[in-house]
Every structure is written in C-alpha cells, then in structure tokens.
Amino acid sequence: MKTRLDTHISGVYERTGQLGGKLRQNLDMAIVKTIPTATPQTRRHSVVVIGGGPAGSVAATRLAQAGVDVLVLEREQFPRFHIGESLLPNGNRILKEIGVWDKVAAAGFIEKRGAQFTLADRSRTVRNVFAHGWVKGLDMTYQVERARFDEILLRHAQSCGAQVQEQCPVNKVTRTPYGWELEASHAGQAQRIQADWVIDASGRHSVMGRALKIAKSPLPYPGRMAVFNHFEHMQRDEGDKAGDVIVLRLEHAWFWAIPISATVTSVGVVLQKQGGREKDENWEQLFWRKVNESSFLSDALAKAKPLGAYRIESDYSFSHKTFGTERCLLAGDAASFIDPVFSSGVYLALESGLLAADRIAALVKKPGSPAQEAKLYTNYTQSLKAQIGTMRQLIDAYYDNSACEVFMSPRPTLSLPQAINSVLAGSLKPGFAVRWRLWLFKQICKWQKKRQLVPAIDWRATKK
C-alpha cells in the first residue's frame, strides 16, 4: 500500500527530476535519516525452497507441476561448481517422473553401468554391474558434471512454472502464525518473503536447521575430510568399463575416480582428519602423497593435468534428529549427509525433494490439523532415515578393515553379491529378499573378525 510519505516523495522526484541525480541522492539520504529502518517490499508464496541444487530443484518442479505457487531462493549464480558427480540408477525414476530425464540424457554425460572397488595395487577388484543386481530395471545412469547437471534441473523447474531467484541468500527467518517470513538480499536490495511452508535444500549449511536449532543425532564416525580436484587426461578404462566409478581402498583412506567427460575425471581422497595431514603439508601435497601409495593411481595420473585448485571438504557426516517441524521440511544434505563412498548423496537429494514436495502439496491443497502436520513430519523423517540406514549398512562395512575383506571377496552363495549390487544401485527401500541377504552379509562380516572366512588383506603389501 502506498503511504502518504511515498506519495509525497514521488511528487518531489517528479518536480525535481530536471535538477539531476545529486538532488535526488540528497533527498534519499535525508529520507534514510528520517526512517531508521527501511521496510523491504513483501511478497507471498505458498512454498519457498531454499537452495536450487538437486533436492531444491526437484521439489520446486514437483510443486509447480502440482499447481502450487513456489519460489526458489538460491544464493549462488548457476552454473556453479559442486562435488558429487556420480548418480545412482534408482534416481532415474525420479528424473523421469518430473519430466527432466530426456534433457539429462541429451546432455552428453558419461554413461555409468557399474562401479569398481579395488585395492591400491589392483590385486583385488570387484566390479558391480548394475544390470546384474537383484532389482531389475536399474541397469545404468550417468556420471555428471554437477555444474551442468544442476543447472539443467534448475532451469527445468523454471520451465515448469517455479519462480527462481539466484544470487539471493537468505539472511534471516522468522516464524509467524501463518508460516514463515524470510529476509533475503539480491543485488544489495533487501527482500521480505512470506511463505506457508519452507523446504530447506540449502545443503550442509542448513539454513532452517540452524534457525530452528534442530538437534543432531550422534554418528559413530570419526572426523573425515576429502581433498579433490578435476584432472584432464587421466588414464582410464576403455569399452564397457569406461564409465565406471572407481573406488580404491587404502588401509586408512580411499580414493574416488569419476569420469565426468570424455577427458575430465574427478579424483578425490577421503581420510581421517586426525593423523591424515603431516606438519606443514598443504592440500596438494597431501593429495599426491596418498596417490603415491598406489601404483595404479600413480600411473593413471602420471600425465594428467589438474584443472584448478585442490579443494577440501571436512566434518561432513551428520544427521538431524528430525527432518521436519513447524511447517518446514529439510531435504538433501540439509537433512543429513553420511558419507560419499557409495555416491548416495544426489540420489537421496532427489528422493527427499520429491517426497517433501508431495507431502506439502497435499496439505497446501487441503490444509490439515496440527496432528496431521505432526504425522507428516514423522512419516517424512522415518521414510528417509530408513533409506539412509540401508546405505549405512554398506558404508559401515566398507570402512571396517575386516568387513572390507568380505566386501572385496564376493561369493555367489545365496546371491549375496546381487543383493549388495541392488543397494549400490540405489534400491534403498528393499524387499525381504534383499533385506535378509544384507543381514546375512553383516553376520559374515562379524564372523570374519573372529574367524577368517575369506582371505585377509595385507594392506602394507598393496602399497606402492
């Protein structure tokens, strides 16, 4: 609503427009002195999504397709760099549901049909071919350059009717009787946005998780860090294996190597923070010291060229106790991130974005009681935590040296490898046929500690 002061100011501007910008500037300064705090223009939307990554883009797309008024606030300008380039086949289903699959398929990304788990000297290698898994229809997916992949998803959300505002960080959130009020800034201009619901897809920064002071569940993991870069012309496999992600295990660390274009490979090392870095060692030196523990990696990277500065991520493992409360749902890394080892991050982001959108859309169209909202938070959290728990069974086994020996020595008995393969393909809501095989796999891992059932790994012998 235009106030009397606004009308007066407009009239002054019209009458003094020919005097030039200086007088107008002086008037502005006088007005600022008169009014202690300027009130930004307020907009209202049914749902605001904080973050335009995979979780946020999927949520916004789904909501827009359901006819819900949705605004995405993204703090960066796309395209932008992001790590986590490996998709899981079960995520294809979600990309198809929201209608973006054809755009992703046409982008020229590297096809991913399996994953190789190997030791430093390649003395043992297990290749999981997705088509051989227990759950059918999960044959392939893509290795993606996240800058392009994420932009495809965000632009698709726009094309479906979602409003998107980039370079617009959220600075403050306030609970109101009707929902939320968010204060954001764009190009130096303050904005105030009201929303009935908020989906926090802001990544590990977790804007709403921090604002709501949602408690975190303790995880039995030591502090870890990842040092990584993109390399041009790393030596890679050819033929059917060319698109495989390679996960290379050292005794106290592991590497990923993910082909993201015809010539570029993402390579990173994950290790514990304590004892991982030597005195006065920079990130590049740490990276290459660990590379030199593997004859395979040393040879593969001998003629490769790093494409930028060496980056680091640390202390990334966490999980909020609840993923929903007070008309807010946490999605993707804003809710939880366990570990990058089996590339589940993007898949869980897609899954949570879809689930959050569907749950909220139902209540936007037909508002429910506080009890129904409470049930939504519980069901949403339980559904995602169950999937995270399924993947954690394999993550925990891979980091345990004795269990890793079982993982690296698959036997066809009772189709255990096929069950594991299905989980690695993203089937995180498995049926009984997979669940009991995972249970048996865990028991075998426990027995390996007490009685050697598969050949032990001589970790020192695998080093270069």
Coordinates of C-alpha atoms in Angstrom, one line a residue:
M1 CA 0.0 0.0 0.0
K2 CA 1.4 3.4 -0.9
T3 CA 1.7 5.7 2.1
R4 CA 1.3 9.5 2.2
L5 CA 5.1 9.7 2.6
D6 CA 5.6 7.6 -0.5
T7 CA 3.2 9.8 -2.5
H8 CA 5.0 12.9 -1.3
I9 CA 8.4 11.6 -2.2
S10 CA 7.2 10.6 -5.7
G11 CA 5.9 14.1 -6.2
V12 CA 9.2 15.6 -5.1
Y13 CA 11.0 13.4 -7.5
E14 CA 8.7 14.4 -10.4
R15 CA 9.1 18.1 -9.7
T16 CA 12.9 17.9 -9.3
G17 CA 13.8 15.4 -11.9
Q18 CA 15.4 18.0 -14.1
L19 CA 17.8 19.1 -11.4
G20 CA 19.8 15.9 -11.8
G21 CA 20.7 12.9 -9.8
K22 CA 22.6 14.8 -7.0
L23 CA 19.5 16.4 -5.5
R24 CA 17.6 13.1 -5.7
Q25 CA 20.6 11.4 -3.9
N26 CA 20.4 14.1 -1.2
L27 CA 16.7 13.5 -0.8
D28 CA 17.3 9.8 -0.4
M29 CA 19.9 10.3 2.3
A30 CA 17.5 12.6 4.2
I31 CA 14.8 10.0 4.0
V32 CA 17.1 7.3 5.3
K33 CA 17.9 9.5 8.2
T34 CA 14.3 10.2 8.9
I35 CA 13.3 6.5 8.8
P36 CA 15.6 4.3 11.0
T37 CA 15.0 1.0 9.1
A38 CA 13.7 0.7 5.6
T39 CA 10.9 -1.8 5.0
P40 CA 11.6 -4.0 2.0
Q41 CA 8.8 -5.0 -0.2
T42 CA 7.0 -8.1 1.0
R43 CA 6.0 -11.0 -1.4
R44 CA 4.0 -14.0 -0.5
H45 CA 4.2 -17.6 -1.8
S46 CA 2.7 -20.9 -0.8
V47 CA 6.1 -22.5 -0.6
V48 CA 9.7 -21.2 -0.5
V49 CA 12.5 -23.6 -1.4
I50 CA 15.9 -22.5 0.0
G51 CA 18.6 -23.8 -2.4
G52 CA 18.5 -24.7 -6.1
G53 CA 20.6 -27.9 -6.1
P54 CA 19.1 -31.3 -6.9
A55 CA 16.8 -31.5 -3.9
G56 CA 15.5 -28.0 -4.3
S57 CA 15.1 -28.2 -8.0
V58 CA 13.2 -31.5 -7.8
A59 CA 11.0 -30.1 -5.0
A60 CA 10.2 -26.9 -6.9
T61 CA 9.5 -28.8 -10.1
R62 CA 7.1 -31.2 -8.4
L63 CA 5.3 -28.4 -6.6
A64 CA 4.9 -26.2 -9.7
Q65 CA 3.6 -29.2 -11.7
A66 CA 1.0 -29.7 -8.9
G67 CA -0.1 -26.1 -9.3
V68 CA 1.5 -24.8 -6.1
D69 CA 3.0 -21.3 -6.0
V70 CA 6.7 -21.9 -5.3
L71 CA 9.7 -19.7 -5.2
V72 CA 13.3 -20.9 -5.1
L73 CA 16.0 -18.8 -3.4
E74 CA 19.5 -19.8 -4.5
R75 CA 22.5 -18.0 -3.0
E76 CA 24.8 -18.6 -6.0
Q77 CA 24.5 -18.0 -9.7
F78 CA 24.2 -21.2 -11.8
P79 CA 26.2 -22.8 -13.3
R80 CA 28.5 -23.2 -10.3
F81 CA 31.0 -25.9 -9.2
H82 CA 29.9 -28.7 -7.0
I83 CA 31.3 -32.0 -6.0
G84 CA 29.4 -35.3 -6.0
E85 CA 29.2 -36.2 -9.7
S86 CA 28.0 -39.8 -9.6
L87 CA 24.3 -40.7 -9.9
L88 CA 22.6 -44.0 -8.9
P89 CA 20.3 -45.8 -11.3
N90 CA 17.3 -45.7 -9.0
G91 CA 17.4 -41.9 -9.3
N92 CA 16.5 -42.2 -13.0
R93 CA 12.9 -42.9 -11.9
I94 CA 12.6 -39.5 -10.2
L95 CA 14.1 -37.6 -13.1
K96 CA 11.6 -39.3 -15.4
E97 CA 8.7 -38.6 -13.0
I98 CA 9.4 -34.8 -13.1
G99 CA 10.0 -34.8 -16.9
V100 CA 13.6 -33.9 -17.0
W101 CA 15.1 -37.2 -17.9
D102 CA 15.2 -36.5 -21.7
K103 CA 17.1 -33.3 -21.0
V104 CA 19.7 -35.1 -18.9
A105 CA 20.0 -37.9 -21.4
A106 CA 20.6 -35.4 -24.2
A107 CA 23.4 -33.5 -22.3
G108 CA 26.1 -35.9 -23.4
F109 CA 27.0 -37.1 -19.9
I110 CA 29.1 -40.3 -19.4
E111 CA 27.1 -43.5 -19.1
K112 CA 27.6 -45.3 -15.8
R113 CA 26.8 -49.0 -15.8
G114 CA 28.8 -50.2 -12.8
A115 CA 31.3 -49.5 -10.1
Q116 CA 34.7 -50.9 -9.4
F117 CA 36.0 -51.5 -5.9
T118 CA 39.7 -52.1 -5.9
L119 CA 42.9 -52.1 -3.8
A120 CA 45.9 -49.8 -4.2
D121 CA 47.7 -52.3 -6.4
R122 CA 44.6 -53.7 -8.1
S123 CA 45.4 -57.1 -6.6
R124 CA 41.7 -57.4 -5.8
T125 CA 39.0 -55.8 -7.8
V126 CA 35.2 -56.2 -7.5
R127 CA 33.1 -54.8 -10.3
N128 CA 29.4 -54.4 -9.6
V129 CA 27.5 -54.3 -12.8
F130 CA 24.1 -52.7 -12.1
A131 CA 22.3 -55.0 -14.6
H132 CA 23.3 -58.0 -12.5
G133 CA 21.6 -56.7 -9.4
W134 CA 18.6 -58.4 -7.7
V135 CA 16.3 -55.5 -8.5
K136 CA 15.7 -55.3 -12.3
G137 CA 15.4 -52.1 -14.3
L138 CA 18.4 -50.4 -12.7
D139 CA 20.9 -51.0 -15.5
M140 CA 22.6 -47.6 -16.0
T141 CA 22.7 -44.0 -15.1
Y142 CA 25.2 -41.1 -15.7
Q143 CA 28.3 -39.6 -14.3
V144 CA 27.6 -35.9 -14.4
E145 CA 29.4 -32.6 -14.3
R146 CA 27.4 -31.1 -11.5
A147 CA 27.6 -27.5 -12.8
R148 CA 25.7 -28.6 -15.9
F149 CA 23.5 -31.2 -14.3
D150 CA 22.3 -28.9 -11.5
E151 CA 21.6 -26.1 -14.0
I152 CA 19.5 -28.5 -16.2
L153 CA 17.4 -29.3 -13.2
L154 CA 17.0 -25.7 -12.0
R155 CA 16.1 -24.4 -15.5
H156 CA 13.6 -27.3 -15.8
A157 CA 12.0 -26.2 -12.6
Q158 CA 11.6 -22.7 -14.1
S159 CA 10.1 -24.1 -17.3
C160 CA 7.5 -25.9 -15.2
G161 CA 6.4 -22.7 -13.5
A162 CA 8.6 -22.4 -10.4
Q163 CA 9.9 -18.9 -9.8
V164 CA 13.7 -18.8 -9.3
Q165 CA 15.9 -16.1 -7.8
E166 CA 19.6 -16.6 -7.9
Q167 CA 22.3 -14.8 -6.0
C168 CA 19.8 -14.4 -3.3
P169 CA 21.0 -15.6 0.1
V170 CA 18.5 -16.0 3.0
N171 CA 19.8 -13.9 5.9
K172 CA 17.0 -14.4 8.5
V173 CA 13.9 -16.5 9.0
T174 CA 11.1 -15.7 11.4
R175 CA 8.2 -18.0 12.5
T176 CA 4.8 -16.4 12.1
P177 CA 1.2 -17.5 12.8
Y178 CA 0.7 -18.4 9.1
G179 CA 4.1 -19.9 8.4
W180 CA 7.4 -18.2 7.8
E181 CA 8.8 -14.8 6.9
L182 CA 12.3 -14.8 5.2
E183 CA 14.6 -11.9 4.8
A184 CA 16.8 -12.2 1.7
S185 CA 19.1 -10.0 -0.3
H186 CA 19.5 -9.7 -4.0
A187 CA 21.9 -7.2 -5.7
G188 CA 22.2 -5.4 -2.4
Q189 CA 18.4 -5.0 -2.1
A190 CA 16.6 -6.4 0.9
Q191 CA 13.6 -8.6 0.3
R192 CA 10.9 -9.9 2.6
I193 CA 9.1 -13.1 1.6
Q194 CA 6.2 -14.8 3.4
A195 CA 5.5 -18.5 2.9
D196 CA 3.1 -21.0 4.3
W197 CA 5.8 -23.7 4.0
V198 CA 9.5 -23.8 3.6
I199 CA 11.7 -26.6 2.1
D200 CA 15.3 -26.3 3.3
A201 CA 17.5 -27.6 0.5
S202 CA 20.4 -25.3 1.4
G203 CA 23.0 -28.1 1.8
R204 CA 25.0 -28.8 4.9
H205 CA 24.7 -25.1 5.8
S206 CA 21.1 -26.0 6.6
V207 CA 19.5 -22.5 7.0
M208 CA 16.4 -23.8 8.7
G209 CA 18.1 -26.5 10.7
R210 CA 20.2 -23.8 12.3
A211 CA 17.3 -21.4 12.7
L212 CA 15.1 -24.0 14.4
K213 CA 18.1 -25.3 16.4
I214 CA 17.2 -28.9 15.4
A215 CA 19.3 -31.4 17.3
K216 CA 21.6 -33.7 15.5
S217 CA 21.9 -37.4 16.0
P218 CA 25.3 -38.7 17.1
L219 CA 27.0 -40.7 14.4
P220 CA 29.7 -43.3 15.2
Y221 CA 32.2 -41.8 12.6
P222 CA 35.5 -40.1 13.2
G223 CA 36.0 -36.6 11.7
R224 CA 36.9 -37.1 8.0
M225 CA 38.0 -34.9 5.2
A226 CA 38.1 -35.1 1.4
V227 CA 40.7 -33.5 -0.8
F228 CA 39.9 -33.4 -4.5
N229 CA 40.3 -31.9 -7.9
H230 CA 39.4 -32.4 -11.6
F231 CA 42.0 -33.8 -13.9
E232 CA 42.3 -33.8 -17.6
H233 CA 43.6 -36.8 -19.5
M234 CA 43.8 -39.3 -16.6
Q235 CA 44.3 -42.8 -18.0
R236 CA 41.0 -44.6 -17.8
D237 CA 39.5 -48.0 -18.7
E238 CA 38.0 -48.5 -22.2
G239 CA 34.9 -50.2 -23.5
D240 CA 32.1 -51.1 -21.2
K241 CA 34.1 -50.2 -18.1
A242 CA 34.9 -46.7 -19.3
G243 CA 32.1 -45.0 -17.3
D244 CA 32.6 -46.9 -14.1
V245 CA 33.3 -45.0 -10.9
I246 CA 36.5 -46.4 -9.3
V247 CA 36.6 -46.7 -5.5
L248 CA 40.2 -47.5 -4.4
R249 CA 40.8 -48.6 -0.9
L250 CA 43.9 -47.9 1.1
E251 CA 44.4 -49.1 4.7
H252 CA 43.2 -45.9 6.3
A253 CA 41.8 -43.9 3.3
W254 CA 40.2 -44.3 0.0
F255 CA 40.1 -42.6 -3.4
W256 CA 37.3 -42.0 -5.9
A257 CA 37.8 -41.6 -9.6
I258 CA 34.7 -40.5 -11.6
P259 CA 34.8 -39.8 -15.3
I260 CA 32.7 -36.7 -16.0
S261 CA 33.5 -36.0 -19.6
A262 CA 35.5 -37.5 -22.4
T263 CA 38.7 -36.1 -21.0
V264 CA 38.0 -34.9 -17.4
T265 CA 38.0 -37.1 -14.3
S266 CA 37.0 -36.1 -10.7
V267 CA 39.6 -37.6 -8.3
G268 CA 39.5 -37.3 -4.5
V269 CA 40.9 -38.9 -1.4
V270 CA 39.0 -39.4 1.8
L271 CA 40.8 -39.9 5.1
Q272 CA 40.5 -39.1 8.8
K273 CA 41.4 -35.6 9.9
Q274 CA 43.4 -36.8 12.9
G275 CA 46.7 -38.1 11.6
G276 CA 45.9 -37.5 8.0
R277 CA 47.9 -34.4 7.4
E278 CA 51.6 -34.1 8.1
K279 CA 53.2 -30.9 9.6
D280 CA 53.4 -28.0 7.1
E281 CA 51.8 -30.1 4.4
N282 CA 49.3 -28.3 2.1
W283 CA 46.3 -30.0 0.5
E284 CA 48.1 -30.6 -2.8
Q285 CA 51.0 -32.3 -1.1
L286 CA 48.7 -34.4 1.0
F287 CA 46.7 -35.5 -2.1
W288 CA 49.8 -36.6 -4.0
R289 CA 51.4 -38.3 -1.0
K290 CA 48.3 -40.5 -0.8
V291 CA 48.3 -41.0 -4.6
N292 CA 51.9 -42.3 -4.4
E293 CA 50.7 -45.1 -2.1
S294 CA 49.0 -46.7 -5.1
S295 CA 50.9 -47.9 -8.2
F296 CA 47.7 -47.9 -10.1
L297 CA 46.8 -44.3 -9.3
S298 CA 50.3 -43.0 -9.8
D299 CA 50.4 -44.5 -13.3
A300 CA 46.9 -43.3 -14.2
L301 CA 47.6 -39.7 -13.1
A302 CA 51.2 -39.5 -14.4
K303 CA 50.3 -37.4 -17.4
A304 CA 47.1 -35.8 -16.0
K305 CA 46.7 -32.1 -15.6
P306 CA 44.8 -30.6 -12.6
L307 CA 42.2 -28.1 -13.7
G308 CA 42.0 -25.9 -10.7
A309 CA 42.9 -25.5 -7.0
Y310 CA 42.8 -28.5 -4.7
R311 CA 39.6 -28.3 -2.7
I312 CA 38.7 -29.7 0.7
E313 CA 35.5 -30.7 2.5
S314 CA 35.6 -31.8 6.1
D315 CA 33.4 -32.9 9.0
Y316 CA 30.6 -33.6 6.6
S317 CA 28.9 -36.6 8.3
F318 CA 25.8 -35.5 10.3
S319 CA 22.1 -36.2 10.6
H320 CA 19.4 -34.1 12.1
K321 CA 17.1 -36.0 14.6
T322 CA 14.1 -34.9 12.7
F323 CA 13.7 -33.7 9.1
G324 CA 10.5 -31.8 9.6
T325 CA 8.9 -29.4 12.1
E326 CA 6.9 -26.2 12.2
R327 CA 5.9 -26.1 8.5
C328 CA 9.4 -26.8 7.4
L329 CA 11.0 -29.9 5.8
L330 CA 14.7 -30.5 5.4
A331 CA 15.8 -32.1 2.1
G332 CA 19.0 -33.4 0.7
D333 CA 22.2 -32.5 2.6
A334 CA 20.3 -30.0 4.7
A335 CA 18.7 -33.0 6.4
S336 CA 21.6 -35.5 6.5
F337 CA 24.8 -36.4 4.8
I338 CA 26.6 -39.6 5.8
D339 CA 29.5 -40.3 3.5
P340 CA 30.4 -40.0 -0.2
V341 CA 31.8 -43.6 -0.6
F342 CA 28.8 -45.1 -2.5
S343 CA 27.6 -41.9 -4.2
S344 CA 24.3 -41.9 -2.5
G345 CA 24.2 -38.1 -1.9
V346 CA 22.5 -37.0 -5.1
Y347 CA 20.1 -39.9 -5.1
L348 CA 18.9 -39.1 -1.5
A349 CA 18.6 -35.4 -2.5
L350 CA 16.3 -36.3 -5.4
E351 CA 14.3 -38.7 -3.3
S352 CA 13.9 -36.2 -0.4
G353 CA 13.0 -33.4 -2.8
L354 CA 10.2 -35.4 -4.4
L355 CA 8.9 -36.7 -1.1
A356 CA 8.9 -33.2 0.5
A357 CA 7.1 -31.7 -2.4
D358 CA 4.4 -34.4 -2.5
R359 CA 3.8 -34.2 1.2
I360 CA 3.5 -30.4 1.3
A361 CA 1.4 -30.2 -1.9
A362 CA -1.2 -32.4 -0.3
L363 CA -1.5 -30.1 2.7
V364 CA -1.4 -26.9 0.6
K365 CA -4.4 -28.1 -1.4
K366 CA -6.2 -29.4 1.6
P367 CA -4.9 -27.9 4.9
G368 CA -4.8 -30.3 7.7
S369 CA -4.9 -30.2 11.5
P370 CA -1.8 -29.9 13.7
A371 CA -2.0 -33.6 14.3
Q372 CA -1.8 -34.3 10.5
E373 CA 1.1 -32.0 10.2
A374 CA 2.9 -33.7 13.1
K375 CA 2.3 -37.1 11.3
L376 CA 3.7 -35.7 8.1
Y377 CA 7.0 -34.7 9.9
T378 CA 7.2 -38.2 11.5
N379 CA 6.5 -40.1 8.3
Y380 CA 8.8 -38.0 6.2
T381 CA 11.7 -38.4 8.6
Q382 CA 11.2 -42.1 9.1
S383 CA 11.0 -42.8 5.3
L384 CA 14.3 -41.0 4.6
K385 CA 16.1 -42.3 7.7
A386 CA 15.1 -45.9 6.7
Q387 CA 16.8 -45.4 3.3
I388 CA 19.8 -43.8 4.8
G389 CA 20.0 -46.7 7.3
T390 CA 20.1 -49.2 4.4
M391 CA 23.0 -47.5 2.8
R392 CA 24.8 -47.1 6.1
Q393 CA 25.0 -50.9 6.4
L394 CA 27.4 -51.0 3.4
I395 CA 29.2 -47.8 4.4
D396 CA 30.0 -49.1 7.8
A397 CA 31.2 -52.4 6.3
Y398 CA 33.5 -50.7 3.8
Y399 CA 35.3 -48.6 6.4
D400 CA 35.9 -51.6 8.7
N401 CA 39.0 -53.4 7.5
S402 CA 37.8 -56.9 8.4
A403 CA 34.3 -56.3 6.8
C404 CA 36.0 -54.8 3.8
E405 CA 37.8 -58.1 3.3
V406 CA 34.4 -59.7 3.0
F407 CA 33.2 -57.0 0.7
M408 CA 36.3 -57.5 -1.6
S409 CA 35.8 -61.3 -1.6
P410 CA 32.3 -61.8 -3.0
R411 CA 30.9 -65.3 -3.2
P412 CA 27.9 -66.4 -5.3
T413 CA 26.4 -68.1 -2.3
L414 CA 22.7 -67.2 -1.8
S415 CA 23.0 -64.4 -4.3
L416 CA 24.6 -62.1 -1.7
P417 CA 26.5 -60.0 -4.4
Q418 CA 23.3 -59.4 -6.3
A419 CA 21.6 -58.0 -3.2
I420 CA 24.5 -55.7 -2.4
N421 CA 24.6 -54.6 -6.0
S422 CA 21.0 -53.6 -5.8
V423 CA 21.6 -51.4 -2.8
L424 CA 24.6 -49.8 -4.6
A425 CA 22.3 -49.0 -7.5
G426 CA 20.1 -47.0 -5.1
S427 CA 17.4 -49.6 -4.1
L428 CA 17.2 -48.3 -0.6
K429 CA 13.7 -49.5 0.2
P430 CA 14.4 -53.2 -0.5
G431 CA 12.1 -56.0 -0.2
F432 CA 12.5 -59.0 2.1
A433 CA 14.6 -60.9 -0.5
V434 CA 17.3 -58.2 -0.3
R435 CA 16.9 -57.4 3.4
W436 CA 17.7 -60.9 4.7
R437 CA 20.7 -61.1 2.5
L438 CA 22.0 -57.8 3.8
W439 CA 21.5 -59.2 7.3
L440 CA 23.5 -62.3 6.4
F441 CA 26.2 -60.2 4.9
K442 CA 26.6 -58.3 8.2
Q443 CA 26.8 -61.6 10.1
I444 CA 29.6 -62.8 7.9
C445 CA 31.4 -59.5 8.4
K446 CA 31.2 -60.1 12.2
W447 CA 32.4 -63.7 11.9
Q448 CA 35.4 -62.5 9.8
K449 CA 36.7 -60.6 12.9
K450 CA 36.7 -63.8 14.9
R451 CA 37.5 -66.4 12.4
Q452 CA 39.0 -65.8 8.9
L453 CA 36.3 -66.8 6.4
V454 CA 37.8 -65.0 3.4
P455 CA 41.5 -64.2 2.6
A456 CA 42.9 -61.4 4.7
I457 CA 44.2 -58.2 3.0
D458 CA 47.9 -57.4 3.6
W459 CA 47.5 -53.7 3.5
R460 CA 51.2 -52.9 3.5
A461 CA 51.8 -55.2 0.6
T462 CA 49.2 -53.3 -1.5
K463 CA 51.2 -50.0 -1.2
K464 CA 53.5 -48.8 -3.9

